Short mmCIF file of C-alpha atoms and ligand atoms in Angstrom, two decimals:
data_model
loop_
_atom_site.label_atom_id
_atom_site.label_comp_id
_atom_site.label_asym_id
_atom_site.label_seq_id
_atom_site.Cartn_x
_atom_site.Cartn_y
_atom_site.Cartn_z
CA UNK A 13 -40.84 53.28 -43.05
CA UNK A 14 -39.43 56.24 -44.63
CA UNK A 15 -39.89 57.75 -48.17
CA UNK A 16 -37.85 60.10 -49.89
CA UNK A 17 -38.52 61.52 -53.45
CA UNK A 18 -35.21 61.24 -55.40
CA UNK A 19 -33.95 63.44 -58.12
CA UNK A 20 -31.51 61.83 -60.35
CA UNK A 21 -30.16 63.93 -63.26
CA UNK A 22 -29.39 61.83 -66.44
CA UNK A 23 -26.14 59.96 -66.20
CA UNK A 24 -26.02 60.08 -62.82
CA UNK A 25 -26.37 56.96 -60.40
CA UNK A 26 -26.86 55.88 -56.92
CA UNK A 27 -26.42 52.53 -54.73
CA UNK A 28 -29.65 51.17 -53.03
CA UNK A 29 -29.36 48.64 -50.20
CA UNK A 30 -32.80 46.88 -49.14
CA UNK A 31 -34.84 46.51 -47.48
CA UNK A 32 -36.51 48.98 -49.81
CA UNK A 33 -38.73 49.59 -52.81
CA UNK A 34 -38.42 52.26 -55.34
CA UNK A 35 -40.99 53.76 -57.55
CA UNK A 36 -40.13 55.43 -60.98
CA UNK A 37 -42.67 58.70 -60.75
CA UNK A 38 -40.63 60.18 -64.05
CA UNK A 39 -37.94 59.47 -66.26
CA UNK A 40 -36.00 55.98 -67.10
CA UNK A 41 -33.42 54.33 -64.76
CA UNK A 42 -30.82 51.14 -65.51
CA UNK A 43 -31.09 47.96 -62.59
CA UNK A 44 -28.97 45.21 -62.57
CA UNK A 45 -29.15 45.89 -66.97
CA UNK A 46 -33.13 46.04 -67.00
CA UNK A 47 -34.79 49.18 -67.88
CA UNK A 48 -37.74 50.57 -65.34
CA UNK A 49 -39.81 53.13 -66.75
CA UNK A 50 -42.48 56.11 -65.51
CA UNK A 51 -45.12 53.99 -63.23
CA UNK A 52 -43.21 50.78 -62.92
CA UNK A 53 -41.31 49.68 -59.58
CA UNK A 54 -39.28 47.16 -58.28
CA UNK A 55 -38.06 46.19 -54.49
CA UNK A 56 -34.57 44.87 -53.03
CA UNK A 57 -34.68 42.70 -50.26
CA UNK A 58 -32.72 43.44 -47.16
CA UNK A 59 -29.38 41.08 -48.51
CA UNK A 60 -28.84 42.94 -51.60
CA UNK A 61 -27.37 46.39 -52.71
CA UNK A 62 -27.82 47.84 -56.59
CA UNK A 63 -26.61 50.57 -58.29
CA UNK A 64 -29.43 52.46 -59.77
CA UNK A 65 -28.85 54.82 -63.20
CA UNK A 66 -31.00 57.01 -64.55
CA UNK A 67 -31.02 57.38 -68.11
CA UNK A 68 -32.87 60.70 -68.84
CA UNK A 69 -33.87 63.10 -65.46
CA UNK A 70 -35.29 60.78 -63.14
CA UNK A 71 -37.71 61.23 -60.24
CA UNK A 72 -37.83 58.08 -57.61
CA UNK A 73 -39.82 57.74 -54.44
CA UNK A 74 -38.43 55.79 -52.67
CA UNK A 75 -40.03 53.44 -49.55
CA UNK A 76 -37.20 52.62 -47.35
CA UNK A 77 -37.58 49.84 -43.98
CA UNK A 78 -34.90 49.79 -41.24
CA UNK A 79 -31.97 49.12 -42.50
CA UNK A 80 -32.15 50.12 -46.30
CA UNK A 81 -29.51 53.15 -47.30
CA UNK A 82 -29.29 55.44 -50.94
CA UNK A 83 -25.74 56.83 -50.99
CA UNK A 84 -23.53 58.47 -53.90
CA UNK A 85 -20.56 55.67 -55.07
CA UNK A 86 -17.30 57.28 -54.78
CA UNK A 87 -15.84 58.06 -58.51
CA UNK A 88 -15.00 53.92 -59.64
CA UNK A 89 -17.19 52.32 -56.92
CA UNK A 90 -20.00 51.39 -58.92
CA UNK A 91 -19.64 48.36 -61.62
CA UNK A 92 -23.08 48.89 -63.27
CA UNK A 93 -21.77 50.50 -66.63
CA UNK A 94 -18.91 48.35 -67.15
CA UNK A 95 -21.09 44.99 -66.40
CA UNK A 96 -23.30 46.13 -69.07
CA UNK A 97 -20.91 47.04 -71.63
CA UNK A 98 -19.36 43.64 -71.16
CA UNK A 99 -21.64 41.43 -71.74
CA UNK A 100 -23.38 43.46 -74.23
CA UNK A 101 -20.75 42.55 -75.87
CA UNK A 102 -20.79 39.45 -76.14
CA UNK A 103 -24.21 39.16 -77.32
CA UNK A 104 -23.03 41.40 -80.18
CA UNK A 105 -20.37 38.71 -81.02
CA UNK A 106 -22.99 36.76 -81.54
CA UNK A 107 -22.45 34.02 -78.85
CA UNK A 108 -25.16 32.59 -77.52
CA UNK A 109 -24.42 31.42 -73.74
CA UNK A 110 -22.63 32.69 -70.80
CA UNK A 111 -21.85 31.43 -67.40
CA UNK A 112 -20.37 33.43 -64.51
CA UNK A 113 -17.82 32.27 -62.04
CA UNK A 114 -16.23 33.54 -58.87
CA UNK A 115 -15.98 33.26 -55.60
CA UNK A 116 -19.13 33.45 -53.11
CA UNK A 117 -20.03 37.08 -53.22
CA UNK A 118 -18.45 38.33 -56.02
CA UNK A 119 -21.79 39.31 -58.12
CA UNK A 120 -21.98 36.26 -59.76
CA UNK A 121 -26.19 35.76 -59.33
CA UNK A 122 -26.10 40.11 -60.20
CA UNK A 123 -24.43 39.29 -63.72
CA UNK A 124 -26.70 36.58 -64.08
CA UNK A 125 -29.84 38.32 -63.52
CA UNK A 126 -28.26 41.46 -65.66
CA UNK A 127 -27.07 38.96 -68.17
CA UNK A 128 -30.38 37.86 -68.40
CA UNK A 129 -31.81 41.19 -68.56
CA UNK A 130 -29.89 41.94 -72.01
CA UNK A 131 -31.15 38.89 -73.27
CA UNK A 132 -34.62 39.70 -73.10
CA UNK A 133 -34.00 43.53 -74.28
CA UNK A 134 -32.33 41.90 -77.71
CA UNK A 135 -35.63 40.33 -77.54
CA UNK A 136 -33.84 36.49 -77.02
CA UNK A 137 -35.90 33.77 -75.65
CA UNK A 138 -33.82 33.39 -72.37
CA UNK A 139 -33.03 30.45 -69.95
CA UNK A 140 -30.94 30.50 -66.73
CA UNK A 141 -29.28 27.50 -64.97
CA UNK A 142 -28.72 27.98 -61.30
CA UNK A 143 -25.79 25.66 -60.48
CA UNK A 144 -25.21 27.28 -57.14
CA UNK A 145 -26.22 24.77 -55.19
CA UNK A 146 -25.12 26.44 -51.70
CA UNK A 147 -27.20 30.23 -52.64
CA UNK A 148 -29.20 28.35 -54.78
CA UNK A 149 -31.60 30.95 -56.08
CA UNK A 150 -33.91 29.43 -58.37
CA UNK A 151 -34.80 26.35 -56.36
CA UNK A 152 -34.23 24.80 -52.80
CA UNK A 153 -30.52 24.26 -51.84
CA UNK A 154 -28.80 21.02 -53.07
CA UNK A 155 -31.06 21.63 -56.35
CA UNK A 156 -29.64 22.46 -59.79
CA UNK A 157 -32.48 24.34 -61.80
CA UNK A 158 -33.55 25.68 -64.61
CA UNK A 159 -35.84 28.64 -65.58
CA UNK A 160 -37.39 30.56 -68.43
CA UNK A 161 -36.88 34.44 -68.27
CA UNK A 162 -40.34 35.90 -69.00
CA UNK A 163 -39.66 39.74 -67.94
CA UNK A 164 -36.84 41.51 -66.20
CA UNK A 165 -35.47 40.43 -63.31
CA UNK A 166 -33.22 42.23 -60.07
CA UNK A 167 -32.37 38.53 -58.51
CA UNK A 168 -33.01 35.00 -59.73
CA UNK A 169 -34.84 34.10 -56.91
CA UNK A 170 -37.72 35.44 -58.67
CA UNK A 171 -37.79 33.07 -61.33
CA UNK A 172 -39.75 29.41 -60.38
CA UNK A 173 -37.78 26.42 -61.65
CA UNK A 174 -38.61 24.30 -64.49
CA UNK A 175 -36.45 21.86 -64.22
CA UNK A 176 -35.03 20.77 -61.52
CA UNK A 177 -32.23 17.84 -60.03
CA UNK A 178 -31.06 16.63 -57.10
CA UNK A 179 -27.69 16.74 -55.92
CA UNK A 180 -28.06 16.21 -51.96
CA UNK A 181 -25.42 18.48 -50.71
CA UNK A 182 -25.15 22.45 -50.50
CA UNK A 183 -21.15 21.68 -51.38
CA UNK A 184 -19.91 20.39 -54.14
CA UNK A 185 -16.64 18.76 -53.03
CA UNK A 186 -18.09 15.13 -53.22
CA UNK A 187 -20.92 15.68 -54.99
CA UNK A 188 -18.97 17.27 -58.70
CA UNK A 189 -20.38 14.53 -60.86
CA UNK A 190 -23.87 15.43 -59.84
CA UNK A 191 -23.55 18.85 -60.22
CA UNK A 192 -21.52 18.57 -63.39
CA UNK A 193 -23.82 15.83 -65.23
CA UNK A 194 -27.09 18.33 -63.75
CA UNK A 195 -25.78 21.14 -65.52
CA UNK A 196 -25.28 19.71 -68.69
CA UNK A 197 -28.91 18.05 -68.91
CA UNK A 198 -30.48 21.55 -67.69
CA UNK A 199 -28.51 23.16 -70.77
CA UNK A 200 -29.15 20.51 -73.58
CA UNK A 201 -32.90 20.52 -71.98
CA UNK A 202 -33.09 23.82 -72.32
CA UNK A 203 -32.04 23.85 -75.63
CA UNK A 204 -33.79 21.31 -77.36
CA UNK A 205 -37.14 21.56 -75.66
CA UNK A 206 -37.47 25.30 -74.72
CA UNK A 207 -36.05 26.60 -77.64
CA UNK A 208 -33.85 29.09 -75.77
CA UNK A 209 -32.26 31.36 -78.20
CA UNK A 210 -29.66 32.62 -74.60
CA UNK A 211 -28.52 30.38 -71.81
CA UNK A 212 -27.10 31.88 -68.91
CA UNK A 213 -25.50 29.77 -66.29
CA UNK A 214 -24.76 30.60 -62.52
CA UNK A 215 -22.05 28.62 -60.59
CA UNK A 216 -20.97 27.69 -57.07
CA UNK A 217 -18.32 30.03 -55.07
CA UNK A 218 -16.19 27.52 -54.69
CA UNK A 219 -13.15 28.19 -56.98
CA UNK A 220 -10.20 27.46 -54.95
CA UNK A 221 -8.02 25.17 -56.74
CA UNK A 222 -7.30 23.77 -60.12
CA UNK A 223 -10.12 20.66 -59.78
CA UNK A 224 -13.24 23.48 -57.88
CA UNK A 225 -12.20 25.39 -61.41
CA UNK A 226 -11.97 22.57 -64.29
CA UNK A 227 -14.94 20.17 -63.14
CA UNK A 228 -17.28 23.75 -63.80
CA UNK A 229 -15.46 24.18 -67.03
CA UNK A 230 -15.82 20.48 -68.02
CA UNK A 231 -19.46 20.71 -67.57
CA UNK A 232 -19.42 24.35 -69.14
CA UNK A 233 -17.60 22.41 -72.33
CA UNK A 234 -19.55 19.69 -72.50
CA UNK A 235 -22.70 21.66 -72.55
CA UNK A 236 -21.12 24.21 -75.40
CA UNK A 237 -21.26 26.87 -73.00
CA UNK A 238 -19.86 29.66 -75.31
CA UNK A 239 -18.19 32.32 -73.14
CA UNK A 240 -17.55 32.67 -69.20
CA UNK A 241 -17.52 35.91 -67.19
CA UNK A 242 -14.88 35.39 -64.01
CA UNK A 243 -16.02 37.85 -61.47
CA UNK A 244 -13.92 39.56 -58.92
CA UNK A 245 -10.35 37.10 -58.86
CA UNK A 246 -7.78 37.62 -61.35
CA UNK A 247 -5.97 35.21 -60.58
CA UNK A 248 -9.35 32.36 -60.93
CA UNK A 249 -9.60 35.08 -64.52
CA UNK A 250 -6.11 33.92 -65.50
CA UNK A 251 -6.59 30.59 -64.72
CA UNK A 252 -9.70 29.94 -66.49
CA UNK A 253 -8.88 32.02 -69.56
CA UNK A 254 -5.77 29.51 -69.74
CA UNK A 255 -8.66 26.81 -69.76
CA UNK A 256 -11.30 28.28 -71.53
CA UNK A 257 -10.00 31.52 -73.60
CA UNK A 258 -9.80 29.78 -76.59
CA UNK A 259 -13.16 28.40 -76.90
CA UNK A 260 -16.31 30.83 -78.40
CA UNK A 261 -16.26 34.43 -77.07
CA UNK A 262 -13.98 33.64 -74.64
CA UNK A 263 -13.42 34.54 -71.15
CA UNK A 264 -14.53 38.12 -69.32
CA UNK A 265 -12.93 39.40 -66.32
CA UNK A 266 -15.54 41.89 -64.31
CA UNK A 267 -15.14 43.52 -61.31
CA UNK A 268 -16.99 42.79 -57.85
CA UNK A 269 -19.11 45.94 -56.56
CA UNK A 270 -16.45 47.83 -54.90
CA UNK A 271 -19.35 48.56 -51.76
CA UNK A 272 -22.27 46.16 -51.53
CA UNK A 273 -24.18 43.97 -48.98
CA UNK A 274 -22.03 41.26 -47.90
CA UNK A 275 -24.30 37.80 -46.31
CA UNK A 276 -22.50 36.28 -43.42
CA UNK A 277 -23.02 32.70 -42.68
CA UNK A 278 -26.29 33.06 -40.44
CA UNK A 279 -27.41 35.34 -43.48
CA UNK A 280 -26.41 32.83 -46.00
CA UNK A 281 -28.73 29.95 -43.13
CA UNK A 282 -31.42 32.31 -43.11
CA UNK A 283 -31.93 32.54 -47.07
CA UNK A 284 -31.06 28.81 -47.68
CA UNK A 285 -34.34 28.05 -45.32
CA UNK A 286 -36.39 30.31 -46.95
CA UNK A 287 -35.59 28.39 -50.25
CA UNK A 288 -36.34 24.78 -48.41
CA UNK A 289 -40.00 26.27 -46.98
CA UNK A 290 -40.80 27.71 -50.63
CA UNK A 291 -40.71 24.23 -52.00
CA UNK A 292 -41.30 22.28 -49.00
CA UNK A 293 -43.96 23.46 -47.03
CA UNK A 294 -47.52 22.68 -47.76
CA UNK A 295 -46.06 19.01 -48.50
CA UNK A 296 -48.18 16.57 -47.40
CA UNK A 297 -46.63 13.10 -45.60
CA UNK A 298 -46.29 10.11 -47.87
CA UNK A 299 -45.53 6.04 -46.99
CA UNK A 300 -43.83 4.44 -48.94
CA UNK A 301 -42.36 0.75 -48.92
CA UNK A 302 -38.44 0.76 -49.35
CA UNK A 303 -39.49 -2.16 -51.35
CA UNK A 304 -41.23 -0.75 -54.01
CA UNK A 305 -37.97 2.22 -54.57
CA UNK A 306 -34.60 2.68 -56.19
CA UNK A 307 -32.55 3.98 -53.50
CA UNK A 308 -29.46 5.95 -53.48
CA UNK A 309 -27.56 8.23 -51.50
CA UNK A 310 -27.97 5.73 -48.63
CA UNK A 311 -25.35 3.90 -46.74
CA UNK A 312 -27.91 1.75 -44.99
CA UNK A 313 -30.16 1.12 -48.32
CA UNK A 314 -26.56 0.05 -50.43
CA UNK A 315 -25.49 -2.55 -48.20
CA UNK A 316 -26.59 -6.48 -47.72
CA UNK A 317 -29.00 -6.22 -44.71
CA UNK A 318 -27.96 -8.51 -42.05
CA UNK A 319 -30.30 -11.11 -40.78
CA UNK A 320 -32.60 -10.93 -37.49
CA UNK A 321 -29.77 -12.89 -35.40
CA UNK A 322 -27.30 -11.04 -36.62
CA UNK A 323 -28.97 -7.82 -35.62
CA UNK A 324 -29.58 -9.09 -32.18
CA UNK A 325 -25.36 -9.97 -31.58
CA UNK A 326 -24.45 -6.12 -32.85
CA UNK A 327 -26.87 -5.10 -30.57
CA UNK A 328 -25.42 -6.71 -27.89
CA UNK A 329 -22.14 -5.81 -28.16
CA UNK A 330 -23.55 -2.14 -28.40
CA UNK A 331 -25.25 -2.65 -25.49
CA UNK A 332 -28.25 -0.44 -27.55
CA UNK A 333 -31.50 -1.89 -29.97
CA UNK A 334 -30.03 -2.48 -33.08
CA UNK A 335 -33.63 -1.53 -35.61
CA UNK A 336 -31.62 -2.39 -38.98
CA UNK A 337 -27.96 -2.97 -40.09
CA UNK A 338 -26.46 -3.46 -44.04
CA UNK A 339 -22.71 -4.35 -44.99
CA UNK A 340 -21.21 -3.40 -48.11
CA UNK A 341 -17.58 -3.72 -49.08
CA UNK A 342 -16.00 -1.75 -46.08
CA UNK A 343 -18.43 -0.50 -44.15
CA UNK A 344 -21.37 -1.33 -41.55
CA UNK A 345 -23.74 0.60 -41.25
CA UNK A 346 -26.30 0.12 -38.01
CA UNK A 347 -29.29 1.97 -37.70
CA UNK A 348 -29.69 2.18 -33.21
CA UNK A 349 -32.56 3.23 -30.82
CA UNK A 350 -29.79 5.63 -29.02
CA UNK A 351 -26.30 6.24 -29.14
CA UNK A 352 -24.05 3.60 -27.31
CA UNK A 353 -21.65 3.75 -24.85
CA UNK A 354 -17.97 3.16 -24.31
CA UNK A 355 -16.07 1.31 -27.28
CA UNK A 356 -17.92 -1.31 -28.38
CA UNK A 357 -17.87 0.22 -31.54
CA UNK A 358 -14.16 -0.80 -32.12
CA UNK A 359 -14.97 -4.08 -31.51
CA UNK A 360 -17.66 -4.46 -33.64
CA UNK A 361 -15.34 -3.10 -36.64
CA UNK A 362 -13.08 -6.10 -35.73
CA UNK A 363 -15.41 -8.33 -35.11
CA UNK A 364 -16.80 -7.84 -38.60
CA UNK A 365 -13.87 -6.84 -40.00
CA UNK A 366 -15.18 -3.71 -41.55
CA UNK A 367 -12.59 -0.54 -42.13
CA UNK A 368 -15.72 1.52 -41.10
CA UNK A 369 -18.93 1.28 -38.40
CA UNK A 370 -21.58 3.98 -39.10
CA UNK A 371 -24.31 4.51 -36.22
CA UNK A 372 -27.58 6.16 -37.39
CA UNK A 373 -30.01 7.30 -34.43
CA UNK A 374 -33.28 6.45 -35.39
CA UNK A 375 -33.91 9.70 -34.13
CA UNK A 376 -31.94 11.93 -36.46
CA UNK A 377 -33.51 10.14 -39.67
CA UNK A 378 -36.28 12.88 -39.86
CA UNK A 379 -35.76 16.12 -41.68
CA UNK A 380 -32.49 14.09 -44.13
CA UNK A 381 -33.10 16.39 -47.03
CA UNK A 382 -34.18 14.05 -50.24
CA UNK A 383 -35.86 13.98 -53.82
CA UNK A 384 -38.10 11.16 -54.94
CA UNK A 385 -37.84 10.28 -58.63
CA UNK A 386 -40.88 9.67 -60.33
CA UNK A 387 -41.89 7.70 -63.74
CA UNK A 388 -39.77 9.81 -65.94
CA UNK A 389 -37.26 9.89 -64.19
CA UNK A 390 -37.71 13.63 -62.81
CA UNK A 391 -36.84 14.46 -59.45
CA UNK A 392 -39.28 16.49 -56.87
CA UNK A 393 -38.36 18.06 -53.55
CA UNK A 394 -38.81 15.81 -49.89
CA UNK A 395 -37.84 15.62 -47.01
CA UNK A 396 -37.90 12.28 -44.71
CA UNK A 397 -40.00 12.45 -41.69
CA UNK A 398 -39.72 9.01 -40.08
CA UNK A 399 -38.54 5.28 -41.30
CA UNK A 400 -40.84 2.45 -39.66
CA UNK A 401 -37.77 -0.35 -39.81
CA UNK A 402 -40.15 -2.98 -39.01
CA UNK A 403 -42.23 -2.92 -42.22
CA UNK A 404 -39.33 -1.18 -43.66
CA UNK A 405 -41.66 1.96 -45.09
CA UNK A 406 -40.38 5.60 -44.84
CA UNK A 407 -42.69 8.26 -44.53
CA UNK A 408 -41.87 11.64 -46.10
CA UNK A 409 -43.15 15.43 -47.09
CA UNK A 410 -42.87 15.85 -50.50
CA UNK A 411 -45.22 17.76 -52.84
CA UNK A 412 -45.39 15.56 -55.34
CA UNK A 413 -48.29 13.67 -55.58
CA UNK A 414 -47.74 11.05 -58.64
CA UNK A 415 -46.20 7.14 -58.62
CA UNK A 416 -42.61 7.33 -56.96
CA UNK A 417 -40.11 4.89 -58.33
CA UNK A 418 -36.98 6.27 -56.67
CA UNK A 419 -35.73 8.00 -53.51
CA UNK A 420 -32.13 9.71 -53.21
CA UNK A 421 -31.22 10.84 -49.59
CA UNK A 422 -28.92 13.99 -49.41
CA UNK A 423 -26.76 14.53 -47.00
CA UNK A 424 -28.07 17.81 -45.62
CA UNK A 425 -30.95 17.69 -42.36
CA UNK A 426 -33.26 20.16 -41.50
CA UNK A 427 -35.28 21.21 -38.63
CA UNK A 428 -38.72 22.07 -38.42
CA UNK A 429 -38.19 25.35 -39.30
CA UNK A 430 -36.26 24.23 -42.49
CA UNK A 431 -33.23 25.69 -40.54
CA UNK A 432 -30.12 23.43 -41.32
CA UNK A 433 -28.78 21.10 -38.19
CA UNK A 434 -25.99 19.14 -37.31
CA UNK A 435 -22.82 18.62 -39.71
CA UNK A 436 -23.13 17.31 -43.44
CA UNK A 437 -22.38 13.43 -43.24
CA UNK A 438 -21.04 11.32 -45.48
CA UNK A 439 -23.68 8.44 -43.80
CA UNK A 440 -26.83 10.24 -42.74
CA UNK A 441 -28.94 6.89 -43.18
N1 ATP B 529 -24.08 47.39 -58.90
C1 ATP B 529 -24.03 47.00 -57.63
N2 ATP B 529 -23.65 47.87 -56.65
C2 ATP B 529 -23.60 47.49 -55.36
N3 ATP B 529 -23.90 46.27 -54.93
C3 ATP B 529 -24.28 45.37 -55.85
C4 ATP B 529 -24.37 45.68 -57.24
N4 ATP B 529 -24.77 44.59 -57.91
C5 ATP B 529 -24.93 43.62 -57.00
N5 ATP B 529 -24.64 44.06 -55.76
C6 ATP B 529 -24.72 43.33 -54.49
O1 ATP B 529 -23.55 42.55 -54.28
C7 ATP B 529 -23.86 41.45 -53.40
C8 ATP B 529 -23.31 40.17 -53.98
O2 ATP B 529 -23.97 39.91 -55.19
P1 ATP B 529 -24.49 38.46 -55.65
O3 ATP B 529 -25.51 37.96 -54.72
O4 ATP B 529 -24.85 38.62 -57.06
O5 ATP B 529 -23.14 37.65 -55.48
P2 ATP B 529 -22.90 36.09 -55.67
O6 ATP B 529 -21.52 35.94 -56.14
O7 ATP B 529 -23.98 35.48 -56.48
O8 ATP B 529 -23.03 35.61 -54.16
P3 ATP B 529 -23.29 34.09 -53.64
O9 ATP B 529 -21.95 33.54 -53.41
O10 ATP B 529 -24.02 34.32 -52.34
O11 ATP B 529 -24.09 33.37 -54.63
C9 ATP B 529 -25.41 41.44 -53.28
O12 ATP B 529 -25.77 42.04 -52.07
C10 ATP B 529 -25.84 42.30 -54.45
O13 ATP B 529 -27.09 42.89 -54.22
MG1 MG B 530 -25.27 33.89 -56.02
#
């Protein structure tokens, strides 16, 4: 580790990139919106970059780990003033909610957090909505949550979620209705029983095309969302100010940091499992009897189980142990010992004259990312670990303890060291 002791003459500003931690010895400087004075601190983690301002002389010490830089922004490089300025202003127009969109990496979580950060200086009780479900920051991935803002923040990730629902998929092509009708709740919840004074909501990165772009701003609408910040695209600014401009304080383009720490996909892997241990780990296994459960998300669970006999003729055309088959309209879904050969699978589609034949390995049932719902209907973090198709119980991690009257399966699996495997599926049981 190295430490430095910084000088930093009012005005003047530098960018940070983590892994590092920086201590204010004297003076006043401006992160992310939040103000750190004499004797406070704060750390950025290796994936993130700030610009740092100091608002009277300034001295810093700074504790930098492998990896972690302090440079000088070229003249125009650094967003910081202009983010502030921005949405200070629309606070002083007197709107009451903001939500930032853009595409993955723009700065959209940074506004948030800074967003946030004014908020609480205007001395606003504020609430944030983390609606990135792929870099979800506030809960696991595949979550939409909800937070109180008790004291400045540099990332969301620092807040613990109050609310929190389910939407089994880290994208949201398929899965827009969940996402959508989770946002709104977490808003109106927000709202009505936290008394929130500012609502700040964070989006996913995906904004390519017209219907990525309007099912956000339905939800935005529908949950009176007063003013949205597009970061980085001005063409996605354009398009939603031709959606959106009219409504409240309107729509505010900002720029991306012109140099900042960019997250590849292992990067992106590597922060997503973090967010699945947080929650996850510590869980303790459960049994429960598919019986006694709602069940959605499932292929398997949705259909008309077949009968004993009927199990016993797929499973010898598969040539494979059959464990447990449904049929809905146009599908079959089978649930095998192992995978069977040649193409008996064709002929079990005509055979049963189904459009579609889903296998499911017993095998690759454990780790199926899922929330049980409990009593009132709120939805906790689990993950499956085995179903016993013979007394028809599943067994999962979860660290909810109370009655469970509902299960939803995701379609996202995880190893056992919540790492991400094999491809989303539209049939994972
Ligand atoms: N003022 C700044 N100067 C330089 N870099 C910054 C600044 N503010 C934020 N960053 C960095 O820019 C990067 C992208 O920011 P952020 O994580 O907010 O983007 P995002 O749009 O939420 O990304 P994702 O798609 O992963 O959710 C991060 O490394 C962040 O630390
Ligand atoms: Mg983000």
């Amino acid at each position: 580790m190295i430490t430095t002791l910084l000088h930093l003459a009012e005005g003047r500003l530098v960018r940070v990139s983590g892994p590092l931690t920086v201590s204010v010895v004297d003076g006043q400087v401006l992160v992310l919106g939040a103000i750190f004075s004499r004797g406070s601190s704060f750390h950025v983690d290796e994936f993130k970059s700030y610009g740092v301002k100091a608002l009277v002389d300034s001295s810093l010490k700074i504790y930098m780990s492998p990896g972690a830089s302090v440079e000088e922004p070229q003249s125009g490089e650094e967003p910081l003033d202009l983010w502030v300025s921005r949405i200070d202003d629309v606070m002083r127009r007197g709107c009451s909610s903001l939500a930032v969109m853009g595409p993955t990496d723009a700065g959209k979580s940074s506004v948030a957090a800074l967003a946030a950060n004014r908020a609480l200086l205007r001395g606003l009780r504020t609430g944030v909505v983390d609606a990135d479900i792929g870099q979800a920051d506030i809960g696991p991935p595949a979550f939409v949550s909800a937070s109180i803002v008790e004291k400045p923040i540099l990332s969301l990730r620092e807040l613990r979620p109050l609310y929190q629902r389910f939407v089994g998929s880290i994208s949201p092509q398929r899965f827009e209705r969940r996402v959508a009708a989770a946002l709104v709740e977490s808003v109106l919840r927000l709202r009505a029983e936290e008394g929130v004074d500012f609502i700040v909501v964070d989006t996913d990165g995906w904004v390519q095309g017209v219907n990525a772009v309007e099912y956000k701003l339905e939800a935005l609408r529908l949950s009176g969302i007063e003013s949205i910040v597009v970061m980085g695209d001005r063409e996605l600014y354009r398009l939603v100010d031709r959606m959106y401009g009219r409504y409240g304080c309107g729509v505010v383009y900002l720029p991306s940091p012109a140099q900042r720490r960019i997250r590849d996909r292992g990067a992106r892997r590597i922060l997503r499992s973090r967010q699945y241990r947080a929650v996850l780990s510590g869980s303790r296994p459960r049994r429960i009897s598919m019986s006694d459960v709602s069940v959605q998300g499932s292929c398997l669970f949705a259909g008309t189980p077949l009968t004993p006999m009927e199990l016993q003729e797929i499973g010898r055309i598969l040539g494979v142990k059959v464990l447990a088959a449904s049929v809905t309209g146009d599908a079959l879904v089978a649930v095998v010992a192992e995978k069977p050969r040649g193409n008996s699978v064709a002929r079990l589609e005509s055979l049963y004259e189904r459009q579609q034949v889903y296998l499911v390995e017993k095998g690759s049932v454990k780790g199926v990312l899922a929330a049980v719902v409990d009593e009132r209907g709120r939805e906790h973090p689990a993950l499956v670990d085995d179903i016993d198709f013979a007394t028809n119980t599943i067994t999962l991690y979860t660290p909810f303890e109370g009655e469970v009257r509902g299960i939803v399966f995701g379609n996202v699996r995880l190893n056992e060291d919540y790492v991400e495997v094999g491809r989303p599926s539209r049939c994972l049981l």
